[in-house]
Short mmCIF file of C-alpha atoms in Angstrom, two decimals:
data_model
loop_
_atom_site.label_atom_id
_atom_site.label_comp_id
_atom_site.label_asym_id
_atom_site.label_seq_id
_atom_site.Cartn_x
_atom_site.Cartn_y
_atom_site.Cartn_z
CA UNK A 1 7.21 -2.15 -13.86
CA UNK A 2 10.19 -4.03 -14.98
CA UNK A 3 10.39 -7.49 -14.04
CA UNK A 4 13.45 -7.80 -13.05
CA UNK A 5 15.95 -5.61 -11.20
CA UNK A 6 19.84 -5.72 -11.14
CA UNK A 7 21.37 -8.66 -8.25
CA UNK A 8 23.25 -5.25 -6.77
CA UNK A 9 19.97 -3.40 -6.19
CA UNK A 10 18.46 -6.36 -4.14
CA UNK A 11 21.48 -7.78 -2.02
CA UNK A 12 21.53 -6.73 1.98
CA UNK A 13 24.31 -6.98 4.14
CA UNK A 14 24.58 -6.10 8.07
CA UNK A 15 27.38 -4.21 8.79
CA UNK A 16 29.70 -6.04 11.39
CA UNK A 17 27.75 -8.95 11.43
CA UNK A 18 27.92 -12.35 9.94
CA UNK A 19 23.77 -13.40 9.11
CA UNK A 20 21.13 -14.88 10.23
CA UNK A 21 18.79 -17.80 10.59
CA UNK A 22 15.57 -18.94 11.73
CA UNK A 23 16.23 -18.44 15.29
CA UNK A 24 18.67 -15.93 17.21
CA UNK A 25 22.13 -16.56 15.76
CA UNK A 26 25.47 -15.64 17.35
CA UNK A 27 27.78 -13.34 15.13
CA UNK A 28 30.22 -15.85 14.79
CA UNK A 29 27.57 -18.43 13.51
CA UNK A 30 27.50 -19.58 9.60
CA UNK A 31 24.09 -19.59 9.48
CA UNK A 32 23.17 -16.94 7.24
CA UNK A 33 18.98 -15.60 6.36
CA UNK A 34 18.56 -14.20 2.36
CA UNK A 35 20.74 -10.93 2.60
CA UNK A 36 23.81 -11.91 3.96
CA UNK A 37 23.48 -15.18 1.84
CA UNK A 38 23.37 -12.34 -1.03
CA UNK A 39 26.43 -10.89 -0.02
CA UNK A 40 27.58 -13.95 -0.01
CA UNK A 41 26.82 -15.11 -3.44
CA UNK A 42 27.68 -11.69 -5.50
CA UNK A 43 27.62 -13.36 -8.75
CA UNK A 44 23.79 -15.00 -8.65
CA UNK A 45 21.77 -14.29 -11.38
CA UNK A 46 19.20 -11.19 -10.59
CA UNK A 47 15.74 -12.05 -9.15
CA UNK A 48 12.46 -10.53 -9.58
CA UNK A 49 11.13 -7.47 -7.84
CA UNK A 50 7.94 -9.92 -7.13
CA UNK A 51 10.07 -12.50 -5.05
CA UNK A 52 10.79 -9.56 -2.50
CA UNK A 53 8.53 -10.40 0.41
CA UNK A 54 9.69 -14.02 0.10
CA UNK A 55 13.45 -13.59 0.45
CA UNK A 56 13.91 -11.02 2.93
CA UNK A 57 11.01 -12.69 5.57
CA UNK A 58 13.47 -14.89 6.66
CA UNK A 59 15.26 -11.98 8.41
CA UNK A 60 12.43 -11.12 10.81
CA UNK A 61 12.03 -13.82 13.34
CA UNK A 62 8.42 -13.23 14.81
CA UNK A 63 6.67 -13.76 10.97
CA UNK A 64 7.36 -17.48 11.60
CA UNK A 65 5.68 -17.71 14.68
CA UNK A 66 2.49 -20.01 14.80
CA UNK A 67 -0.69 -19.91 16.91
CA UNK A 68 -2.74 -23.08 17.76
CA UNK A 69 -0.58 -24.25 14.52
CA UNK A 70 -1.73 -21.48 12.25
CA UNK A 71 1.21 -19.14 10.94
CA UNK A 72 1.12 -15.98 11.66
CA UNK A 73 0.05 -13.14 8.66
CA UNK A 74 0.89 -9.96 9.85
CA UNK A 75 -1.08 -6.93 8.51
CA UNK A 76 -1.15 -4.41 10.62
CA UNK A 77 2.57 -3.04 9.56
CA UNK A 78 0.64 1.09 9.20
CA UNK A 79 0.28 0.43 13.37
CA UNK A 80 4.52 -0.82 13.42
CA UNK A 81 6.20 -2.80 11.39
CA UNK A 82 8.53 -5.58 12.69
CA UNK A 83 12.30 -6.15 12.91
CA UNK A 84 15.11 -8.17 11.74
CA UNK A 85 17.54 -9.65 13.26
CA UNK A 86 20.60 -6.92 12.57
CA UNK A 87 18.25 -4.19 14.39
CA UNK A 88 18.08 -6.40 17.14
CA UNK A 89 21.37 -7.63 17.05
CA UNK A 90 22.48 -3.94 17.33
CA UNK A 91 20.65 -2.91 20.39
CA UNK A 92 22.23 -5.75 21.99
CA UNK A 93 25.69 -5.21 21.23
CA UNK A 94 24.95 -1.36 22.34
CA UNK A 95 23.72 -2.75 25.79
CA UNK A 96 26.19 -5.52 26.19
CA UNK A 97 29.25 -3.62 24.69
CA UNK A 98 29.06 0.44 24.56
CA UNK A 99 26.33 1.30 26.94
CA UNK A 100 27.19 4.77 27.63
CA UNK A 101 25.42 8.58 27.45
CA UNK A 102 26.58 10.60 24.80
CA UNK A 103 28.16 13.91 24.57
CA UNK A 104 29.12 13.97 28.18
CA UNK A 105 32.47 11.76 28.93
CA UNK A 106 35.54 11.76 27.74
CA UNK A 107 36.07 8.17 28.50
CA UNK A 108 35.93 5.19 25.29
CA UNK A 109 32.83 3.82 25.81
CA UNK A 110 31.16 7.79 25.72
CA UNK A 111 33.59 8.05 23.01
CA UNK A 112 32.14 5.27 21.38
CA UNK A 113 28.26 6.09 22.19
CA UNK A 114 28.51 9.11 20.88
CA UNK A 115 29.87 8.84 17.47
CA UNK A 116 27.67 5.64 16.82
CA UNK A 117 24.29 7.79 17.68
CA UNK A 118 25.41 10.71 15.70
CA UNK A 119 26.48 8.19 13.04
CA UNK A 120 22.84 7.26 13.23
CA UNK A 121 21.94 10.87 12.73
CA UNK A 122 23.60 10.89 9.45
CA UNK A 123 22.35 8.17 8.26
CA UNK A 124 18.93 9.57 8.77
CA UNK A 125 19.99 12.85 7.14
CA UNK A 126 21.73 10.41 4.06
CA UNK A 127 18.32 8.76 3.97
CA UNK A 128 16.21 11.51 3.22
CA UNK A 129 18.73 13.55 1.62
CA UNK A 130 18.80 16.15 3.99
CA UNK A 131 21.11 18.92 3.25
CA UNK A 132 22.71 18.90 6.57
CA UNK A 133 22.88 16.52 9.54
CA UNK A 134 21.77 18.84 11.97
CA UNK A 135 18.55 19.37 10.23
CA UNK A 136 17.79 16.29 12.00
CA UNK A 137 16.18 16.05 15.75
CA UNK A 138 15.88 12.98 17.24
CA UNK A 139 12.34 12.75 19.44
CA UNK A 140 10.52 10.13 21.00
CA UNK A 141 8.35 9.79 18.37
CA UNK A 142 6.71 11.27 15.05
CA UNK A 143 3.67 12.84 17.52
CA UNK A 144 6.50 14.51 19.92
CA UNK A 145 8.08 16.24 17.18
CA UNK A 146 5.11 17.80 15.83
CA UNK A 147 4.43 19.01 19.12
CA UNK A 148 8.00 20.15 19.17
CA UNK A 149 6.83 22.44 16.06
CA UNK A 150 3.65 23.24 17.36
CA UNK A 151 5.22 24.96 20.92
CA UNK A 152 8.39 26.20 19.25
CA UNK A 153 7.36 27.55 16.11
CA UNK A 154 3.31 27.71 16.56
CA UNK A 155 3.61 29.44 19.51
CA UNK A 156 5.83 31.98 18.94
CA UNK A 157 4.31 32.63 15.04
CA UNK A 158 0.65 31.94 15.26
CA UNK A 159 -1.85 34.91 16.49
CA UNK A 160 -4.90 35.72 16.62
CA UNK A 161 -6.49 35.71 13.24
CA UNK A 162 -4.10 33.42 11.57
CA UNK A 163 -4.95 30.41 10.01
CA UNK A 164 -3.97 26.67 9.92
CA UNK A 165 -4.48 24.80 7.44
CA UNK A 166 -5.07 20.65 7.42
CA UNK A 167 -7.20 18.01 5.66
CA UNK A 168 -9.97 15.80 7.50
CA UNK A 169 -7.64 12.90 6.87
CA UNK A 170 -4.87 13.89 9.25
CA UNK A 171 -4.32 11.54 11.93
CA UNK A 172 -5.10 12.71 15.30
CA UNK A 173 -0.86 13.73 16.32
CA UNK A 174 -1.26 16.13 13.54
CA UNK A 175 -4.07 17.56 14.46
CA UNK A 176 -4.36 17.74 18.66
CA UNK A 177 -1.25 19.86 18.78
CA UNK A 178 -2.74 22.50 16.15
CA UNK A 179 -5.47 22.79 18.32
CA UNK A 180 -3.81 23.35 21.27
CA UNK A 181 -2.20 26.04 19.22
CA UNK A 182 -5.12 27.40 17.79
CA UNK A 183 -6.97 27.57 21.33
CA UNK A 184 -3.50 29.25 23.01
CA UNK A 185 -3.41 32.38 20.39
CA UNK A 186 -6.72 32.43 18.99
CA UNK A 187 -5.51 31.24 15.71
CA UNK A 188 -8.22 29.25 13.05
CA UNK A 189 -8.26 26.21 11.98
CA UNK A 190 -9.13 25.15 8.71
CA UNK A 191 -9.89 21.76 7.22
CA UNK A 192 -9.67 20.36 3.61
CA UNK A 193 -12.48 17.89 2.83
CA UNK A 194 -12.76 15.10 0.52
CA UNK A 195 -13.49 14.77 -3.03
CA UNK A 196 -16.35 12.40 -4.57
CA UNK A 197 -13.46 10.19 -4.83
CA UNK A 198 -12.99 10.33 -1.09
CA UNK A 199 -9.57 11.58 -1.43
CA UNK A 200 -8.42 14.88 0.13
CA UNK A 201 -9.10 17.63 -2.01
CA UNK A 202 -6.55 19.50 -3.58
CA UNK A 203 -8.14 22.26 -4.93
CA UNK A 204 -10.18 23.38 -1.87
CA UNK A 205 -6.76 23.66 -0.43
CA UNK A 206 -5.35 25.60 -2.57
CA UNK A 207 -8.51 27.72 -2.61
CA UNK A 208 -7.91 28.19 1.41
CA UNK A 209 -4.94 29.15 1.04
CA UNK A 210 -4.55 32.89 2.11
CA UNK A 211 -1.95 35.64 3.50
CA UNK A 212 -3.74 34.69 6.63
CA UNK A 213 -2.70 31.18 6.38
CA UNK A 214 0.39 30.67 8.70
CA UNK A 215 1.19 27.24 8.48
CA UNK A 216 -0.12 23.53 6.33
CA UNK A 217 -0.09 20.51 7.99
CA UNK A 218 -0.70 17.64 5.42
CA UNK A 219 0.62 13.98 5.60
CA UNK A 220 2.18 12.69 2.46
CA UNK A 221 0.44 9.34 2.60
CA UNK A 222 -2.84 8.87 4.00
CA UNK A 223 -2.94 6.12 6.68
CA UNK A 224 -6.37 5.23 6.43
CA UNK A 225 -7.24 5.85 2.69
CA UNK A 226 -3.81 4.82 1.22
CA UNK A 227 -3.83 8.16 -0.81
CA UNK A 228 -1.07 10.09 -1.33
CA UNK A 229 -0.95 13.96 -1.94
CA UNK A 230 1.38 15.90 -4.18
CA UNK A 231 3.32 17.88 -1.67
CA UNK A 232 5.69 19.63 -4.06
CA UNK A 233 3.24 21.23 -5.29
CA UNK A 234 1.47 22.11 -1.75
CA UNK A 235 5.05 23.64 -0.90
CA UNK A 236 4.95 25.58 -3.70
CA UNK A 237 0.99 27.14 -3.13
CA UNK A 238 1.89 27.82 0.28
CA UNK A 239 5.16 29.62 -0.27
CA UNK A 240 3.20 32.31 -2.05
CA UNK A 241 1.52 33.14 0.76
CA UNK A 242 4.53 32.89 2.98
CA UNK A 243 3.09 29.90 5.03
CA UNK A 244 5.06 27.17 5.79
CA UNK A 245 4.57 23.27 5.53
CA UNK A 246 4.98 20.46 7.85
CA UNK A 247 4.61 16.64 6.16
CA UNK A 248 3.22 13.91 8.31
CA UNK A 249 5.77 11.39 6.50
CA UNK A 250 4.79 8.22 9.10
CA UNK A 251 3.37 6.06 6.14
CA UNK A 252 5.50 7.34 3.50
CA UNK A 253 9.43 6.82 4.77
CA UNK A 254 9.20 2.93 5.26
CA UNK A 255 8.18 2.77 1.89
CA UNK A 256 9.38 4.57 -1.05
CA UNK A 257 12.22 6.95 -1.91
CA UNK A 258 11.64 10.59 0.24
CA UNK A 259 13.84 13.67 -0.69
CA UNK A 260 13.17 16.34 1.61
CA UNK A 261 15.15 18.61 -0.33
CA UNK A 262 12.68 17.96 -3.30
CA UNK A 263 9.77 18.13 -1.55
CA UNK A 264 10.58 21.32 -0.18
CA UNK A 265 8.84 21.14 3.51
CA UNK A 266 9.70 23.10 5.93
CA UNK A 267 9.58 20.51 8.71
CA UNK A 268 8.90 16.64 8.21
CA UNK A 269 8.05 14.02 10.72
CA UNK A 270 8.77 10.19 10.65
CA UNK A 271 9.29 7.51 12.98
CA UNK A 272 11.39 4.39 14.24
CA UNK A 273 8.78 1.88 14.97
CA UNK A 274 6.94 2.08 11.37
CA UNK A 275 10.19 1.76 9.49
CA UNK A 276 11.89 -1.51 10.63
CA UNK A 277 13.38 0.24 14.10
CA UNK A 278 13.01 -0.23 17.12
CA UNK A 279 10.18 2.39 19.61
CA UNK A 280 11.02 5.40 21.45
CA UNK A 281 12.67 7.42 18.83
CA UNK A 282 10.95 9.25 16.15
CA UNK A 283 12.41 12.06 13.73
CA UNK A 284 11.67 16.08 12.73
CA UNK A 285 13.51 17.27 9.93
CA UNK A 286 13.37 20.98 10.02
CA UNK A 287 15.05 23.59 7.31
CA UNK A 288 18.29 24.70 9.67
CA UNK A 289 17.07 28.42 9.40
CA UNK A 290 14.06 27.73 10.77
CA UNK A 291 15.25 25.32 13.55
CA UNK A 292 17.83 27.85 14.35
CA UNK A 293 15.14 30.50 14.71
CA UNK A 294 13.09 28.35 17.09
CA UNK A 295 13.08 28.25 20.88
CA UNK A 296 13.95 25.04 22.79
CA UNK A 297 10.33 22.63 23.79
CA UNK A 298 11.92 21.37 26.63
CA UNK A 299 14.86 22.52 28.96
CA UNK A 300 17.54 20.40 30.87
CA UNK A 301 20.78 19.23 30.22
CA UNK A 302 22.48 19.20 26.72
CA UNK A 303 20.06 21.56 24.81
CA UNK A 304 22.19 24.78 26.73
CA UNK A 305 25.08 26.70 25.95
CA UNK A 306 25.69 28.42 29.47
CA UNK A 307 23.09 28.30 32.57
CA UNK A 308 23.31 31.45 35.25
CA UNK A 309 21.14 32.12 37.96
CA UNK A 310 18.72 33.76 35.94
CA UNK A 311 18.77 32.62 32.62
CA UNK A 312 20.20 30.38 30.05
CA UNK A 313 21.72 30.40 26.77
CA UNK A 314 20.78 27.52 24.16
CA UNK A 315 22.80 25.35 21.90
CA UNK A 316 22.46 25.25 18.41
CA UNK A 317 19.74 22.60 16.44
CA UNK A 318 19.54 19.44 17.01
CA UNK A 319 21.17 20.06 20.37
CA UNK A 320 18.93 22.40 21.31
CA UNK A 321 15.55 20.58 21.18
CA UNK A 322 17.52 17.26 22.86
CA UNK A 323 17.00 17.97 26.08
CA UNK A 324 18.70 15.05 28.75
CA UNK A 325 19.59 11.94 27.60
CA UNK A 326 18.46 10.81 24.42
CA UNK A 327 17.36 7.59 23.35
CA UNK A 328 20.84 6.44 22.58
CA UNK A 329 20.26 2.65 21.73
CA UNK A 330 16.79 3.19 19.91
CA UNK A 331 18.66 5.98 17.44
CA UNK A 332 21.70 3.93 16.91
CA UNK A 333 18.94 0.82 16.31
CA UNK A 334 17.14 2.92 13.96
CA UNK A 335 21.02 3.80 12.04
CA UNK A 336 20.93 -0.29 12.12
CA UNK A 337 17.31 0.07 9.75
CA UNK A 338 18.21 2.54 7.83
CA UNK A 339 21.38 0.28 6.85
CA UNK A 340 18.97 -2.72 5.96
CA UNK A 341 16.35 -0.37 3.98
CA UNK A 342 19.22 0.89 2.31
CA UNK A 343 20.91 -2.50 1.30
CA UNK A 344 17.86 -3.78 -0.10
CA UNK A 345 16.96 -0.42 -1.66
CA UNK A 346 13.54 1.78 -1.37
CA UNK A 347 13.07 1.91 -4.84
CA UNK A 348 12.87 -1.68 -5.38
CA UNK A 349 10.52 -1.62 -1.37
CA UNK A 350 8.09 0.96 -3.10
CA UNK A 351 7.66 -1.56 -6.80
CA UNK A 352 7.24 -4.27 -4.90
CA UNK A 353 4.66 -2.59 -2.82
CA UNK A 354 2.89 -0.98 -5.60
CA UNK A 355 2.57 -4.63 -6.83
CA UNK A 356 1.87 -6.01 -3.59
CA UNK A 357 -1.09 -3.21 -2.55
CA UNK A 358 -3.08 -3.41 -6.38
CA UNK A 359 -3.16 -7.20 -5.45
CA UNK A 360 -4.74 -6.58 -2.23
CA UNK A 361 -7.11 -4.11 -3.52
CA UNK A 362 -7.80 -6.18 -6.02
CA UNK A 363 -8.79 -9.57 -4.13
CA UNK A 364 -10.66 -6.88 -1.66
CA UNK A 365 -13.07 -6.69 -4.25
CA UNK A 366 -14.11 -10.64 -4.60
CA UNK A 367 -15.64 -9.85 -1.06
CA UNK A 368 -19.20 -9.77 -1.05
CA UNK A 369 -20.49 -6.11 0.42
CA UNK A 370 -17.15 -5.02 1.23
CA UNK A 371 -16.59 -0.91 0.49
CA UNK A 372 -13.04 -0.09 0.39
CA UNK A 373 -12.39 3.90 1.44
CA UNK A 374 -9.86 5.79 -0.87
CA UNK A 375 -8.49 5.33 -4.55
CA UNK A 376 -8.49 2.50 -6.41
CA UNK A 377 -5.19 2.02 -7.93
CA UNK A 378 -4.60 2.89 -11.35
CA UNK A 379 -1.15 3.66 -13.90
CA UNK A 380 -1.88 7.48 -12.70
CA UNK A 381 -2.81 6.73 -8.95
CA UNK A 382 -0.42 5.61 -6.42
CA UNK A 383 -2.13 3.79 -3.44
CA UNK A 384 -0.07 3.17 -0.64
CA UNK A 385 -0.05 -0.85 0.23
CA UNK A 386 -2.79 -1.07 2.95
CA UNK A 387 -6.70 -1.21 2.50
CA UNK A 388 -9.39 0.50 5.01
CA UNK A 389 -12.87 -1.28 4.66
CA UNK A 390 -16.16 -2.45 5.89
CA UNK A 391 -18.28 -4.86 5.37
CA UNK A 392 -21.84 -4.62 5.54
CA UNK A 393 -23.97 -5.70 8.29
CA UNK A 394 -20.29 -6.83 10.05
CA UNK A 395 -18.39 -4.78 12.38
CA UNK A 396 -14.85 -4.55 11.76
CA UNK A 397 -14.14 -5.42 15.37
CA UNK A 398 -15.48 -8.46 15.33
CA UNK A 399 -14.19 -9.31 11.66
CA UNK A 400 -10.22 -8.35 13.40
CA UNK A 401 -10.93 -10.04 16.53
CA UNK A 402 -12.55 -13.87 14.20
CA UNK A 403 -9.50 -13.14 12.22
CA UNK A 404 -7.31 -13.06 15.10
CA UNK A 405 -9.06 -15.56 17.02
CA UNK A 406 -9.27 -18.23 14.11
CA UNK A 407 -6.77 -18.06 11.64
CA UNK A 408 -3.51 -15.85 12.72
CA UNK A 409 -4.65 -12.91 10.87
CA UNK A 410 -3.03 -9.54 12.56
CA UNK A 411 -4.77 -6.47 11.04
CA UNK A 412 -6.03 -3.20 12.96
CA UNK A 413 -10.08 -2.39 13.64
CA UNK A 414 -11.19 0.68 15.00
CA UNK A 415 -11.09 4.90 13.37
CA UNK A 416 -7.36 4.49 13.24
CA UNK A 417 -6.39 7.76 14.97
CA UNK A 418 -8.85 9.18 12.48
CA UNK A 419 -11.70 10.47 14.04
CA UNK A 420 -12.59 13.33 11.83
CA UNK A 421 -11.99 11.30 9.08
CA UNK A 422 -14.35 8.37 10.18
CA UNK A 423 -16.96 10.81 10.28
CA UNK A 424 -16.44 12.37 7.14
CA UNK A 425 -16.88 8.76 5.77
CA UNK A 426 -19.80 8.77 7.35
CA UNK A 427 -18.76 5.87 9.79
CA UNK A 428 -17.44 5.49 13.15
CA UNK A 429 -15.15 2.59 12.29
CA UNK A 430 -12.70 0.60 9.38
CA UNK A 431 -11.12 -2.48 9.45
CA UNK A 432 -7.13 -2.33 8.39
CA UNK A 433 -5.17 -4.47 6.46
CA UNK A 434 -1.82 -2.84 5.92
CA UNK A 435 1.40 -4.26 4.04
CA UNK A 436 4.95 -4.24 4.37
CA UNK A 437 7.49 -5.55 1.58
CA UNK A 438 8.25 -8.88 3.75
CA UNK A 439 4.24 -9.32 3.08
CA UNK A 440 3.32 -12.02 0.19
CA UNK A 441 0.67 -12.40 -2.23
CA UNK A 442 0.54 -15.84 -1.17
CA UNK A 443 -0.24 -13.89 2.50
CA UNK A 444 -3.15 -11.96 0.85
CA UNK A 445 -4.74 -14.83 -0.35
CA UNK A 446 -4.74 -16.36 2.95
CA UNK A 447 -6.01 -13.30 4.43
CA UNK A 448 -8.93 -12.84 1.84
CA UNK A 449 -9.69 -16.54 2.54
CA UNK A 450 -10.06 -16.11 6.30
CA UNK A 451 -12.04 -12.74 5.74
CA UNK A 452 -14.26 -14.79 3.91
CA UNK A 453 -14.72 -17.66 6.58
CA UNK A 454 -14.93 -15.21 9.05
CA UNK A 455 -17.48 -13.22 7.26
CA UNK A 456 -19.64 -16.65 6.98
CA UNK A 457 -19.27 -17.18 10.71
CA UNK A 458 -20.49 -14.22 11.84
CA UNK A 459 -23.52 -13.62 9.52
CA UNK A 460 -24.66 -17.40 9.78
CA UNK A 461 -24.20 -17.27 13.74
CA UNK A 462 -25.99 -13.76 13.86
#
């Protein structure tokens, strides 16, 4: 990884506002956190990839908050991640300025409303490089628009005898709906199991697929093992048998580059919270064909063309699976990430990370008895930046809540949504330690510090 990346690649700048500090600023203020200070200062010499999580942490207020005079280290960004100031500075010009529904008035401030939230759309299509804007559907979350696929599509697709095919390391939104599916027609599910190497494995799924095989549900990054699977190539084994894919993309999108053109899915699920923005809106990218071909999940006002007594007519995608008023401020807050992720680019988010995770793997293993679950990272294996892990003889609730409790340590305990997964393993719980590019090395090593202490306390006191 080069050690260095151009000034250009790493500056940020919030569109119509003037930076930021270390507490709420106004826009006119002169106060200014690291990316508007790069904007600022064009000409500086370029800084290393490495210095990432130090110069952009001073754009999310709540990482300098301190407890009983211990700073907070936040791991626990696979759960949500947290936001900077232009996010929140965006929501609050929405509500204090524009606050409006969309598509409905023909007044300014619906005028307004409208174009910003479809101007959020875009950016969302831009982001992913979809081919078309309207192969975006804004939802409440990533778990509401797989259901959206699972009642629109599954339903009307899936019968009795067909097959669906996921992995054991699905979290539970990608899996409940499928079996609500699978219980309504009849339909079997299938599941991919793990290799020695306890990542999914590939080749069983390709072996399962069949011309029974209707549709693959497979996250691109694994949000318990870090492991990450090659969906290109999943696309391309499943269109053979004419089955189509849907990408659980929650743990993937907030941190490297995603084309869904190249990936070739035919739907793809991400959401808000995990990717800088703010809760209650998630995303479903869905091939127009296939959206168009679809019938609405919910009904109400916005998703129809024409309403008689009788029946309706239905708007084209994204319109159609909209139904009543949108989450206007949370999309147009999410446009506001999407800018920021942008500015500082995802390339240089998904080096740093790479860099950031091996180093938490890495000091992981100067635990005593501690088994990390998944791949270790390697030049050939990408491991996303968070680490699942027990250690023995110590439950990982107690090790999250000592952590917690006696040092400011935020990270996640419990089967993470993972159930099937957990038991595969063999165990009924992990503990969580999951990264985001504001995250330091110097954060790990207080982290591994306190899991050491903490370990000590609660073997000597047991």
């Amino acid at each position: 990884m080069a050690a260095t990346a151009t000034a250009a690649a790493l500056r940020c700048c919030f569109p119509g506002s003037s930076g930021v500090g270390s507490g709420f600023v106004k826009p006119t203020s002169s106060r200014r956190g690291w990316c508007a200070a790069a904007v600022a200062a064009p000409s500086r010499e370029a800084e290393p990839v490495s210095s990432l999580g130090h110069r952009t942490r001073v754009d999310f207020p709540i990482l300098h908050q301190e407890f009983d005079g211990t700073k907070l280290v936040y791991f626990d960004n696979g759960a949500t991640s947290q936001k900077p100031y232009s996010v929140m500075r965006t929501l609050d010009e929405y509500y204090r300025s524009y606050n409006s529904n969309v598509h409905r008035g023909i007044h300014a401030l619906s005028a307004k409303a409208t174009h910003a939230y479809e101007d959020a759309r875009r950016k969302v299509a831009n982001f992913v490089n979809a081919a078309d804007s309207r192969e975006i559907v804004f939802t409440r979350n990533a778990t509401e628009a797989i259901n959206l696929v699972a009642y629109s599509w599954g339903l009307s697709n899936v019968k009795e005898g067909d097959e669906i095919v996921l992995t054991v390391a699905e979290h539970h939104s990608a899996i409940v709906p499928w079996q609500f599916v699978s219980q309504k027609t009849g339909a079997t599910l299938k599941y991919v199991g793990l290799t020695k190497e306890n990542v999914p494995d590939i080749e069983q799924l390709k072996g399962l697929l069949s011309n029974k095989t209707k549709i693959v549900v497979v996250h691109h990054v694994a949000n318990v093992l870090g492991s990450m699977l090659p969906i290109e190539e999943i696309v391309t084994w499943s269109n053979r048998v004419g089955a189509k894919v849907l990408v659980d993309a929650c743990q993937s999108v907030p941190h490297m580059p995603v084309d869904v053109q190249k990936l070739g899915a035919d739907f793809l699920v991400a959401s808000s919270h995990k990717m800088c923005g703010p809760t209650g809106v998630g995303i479903l990218h869905g091939k127009f064909e296939i959206l168009s071909s679809m019938e609405p999940f919910l009904g109400g006002g916005e998703m129809i063309a024409d309403v008689f007594q009788d029946r309706s007519t239905y708007a084209e995608p994204p319109s159609r699976f909209e139904a009543g008023t949108p989450a206007i401020g949370e999309a147009i807050g999410l446009g506001a990430a999407i800018d920021y992720l942008s500015c500082i680019g995802m390339e240089q988010i998904h080096e740093y990370e790479k860099e950031l995770g091996t180093y938490l793997y890495e000091s992981l293993l100067s635990v005593p008895n501690v088994q990390i679950y998944g791949p270790a990272p390697s030049q050939t294996v990408h491991r996303a930046p968070l680490c699942s892990f027990n250690v023995e003889n110590v439950h990982p609730t107690d090790i999250a809540e000592i952590l917690d409790l006696q040092h400011g340590v935020a990270i996640r305990s419990g089967h993470h949504c993972a159930q099937i997964l957990h038991r595969t393993l063999g165990i009924t719980a992990s503990a969580r330690a999951s990264l985001h590019f504001y995250n330091t090395k110097d954060e790990v090593d207080t982290f591994i510090d306190a899991l050491k202490a903490t370990i000590d306390f609660l073997t000597t006191r047991y």
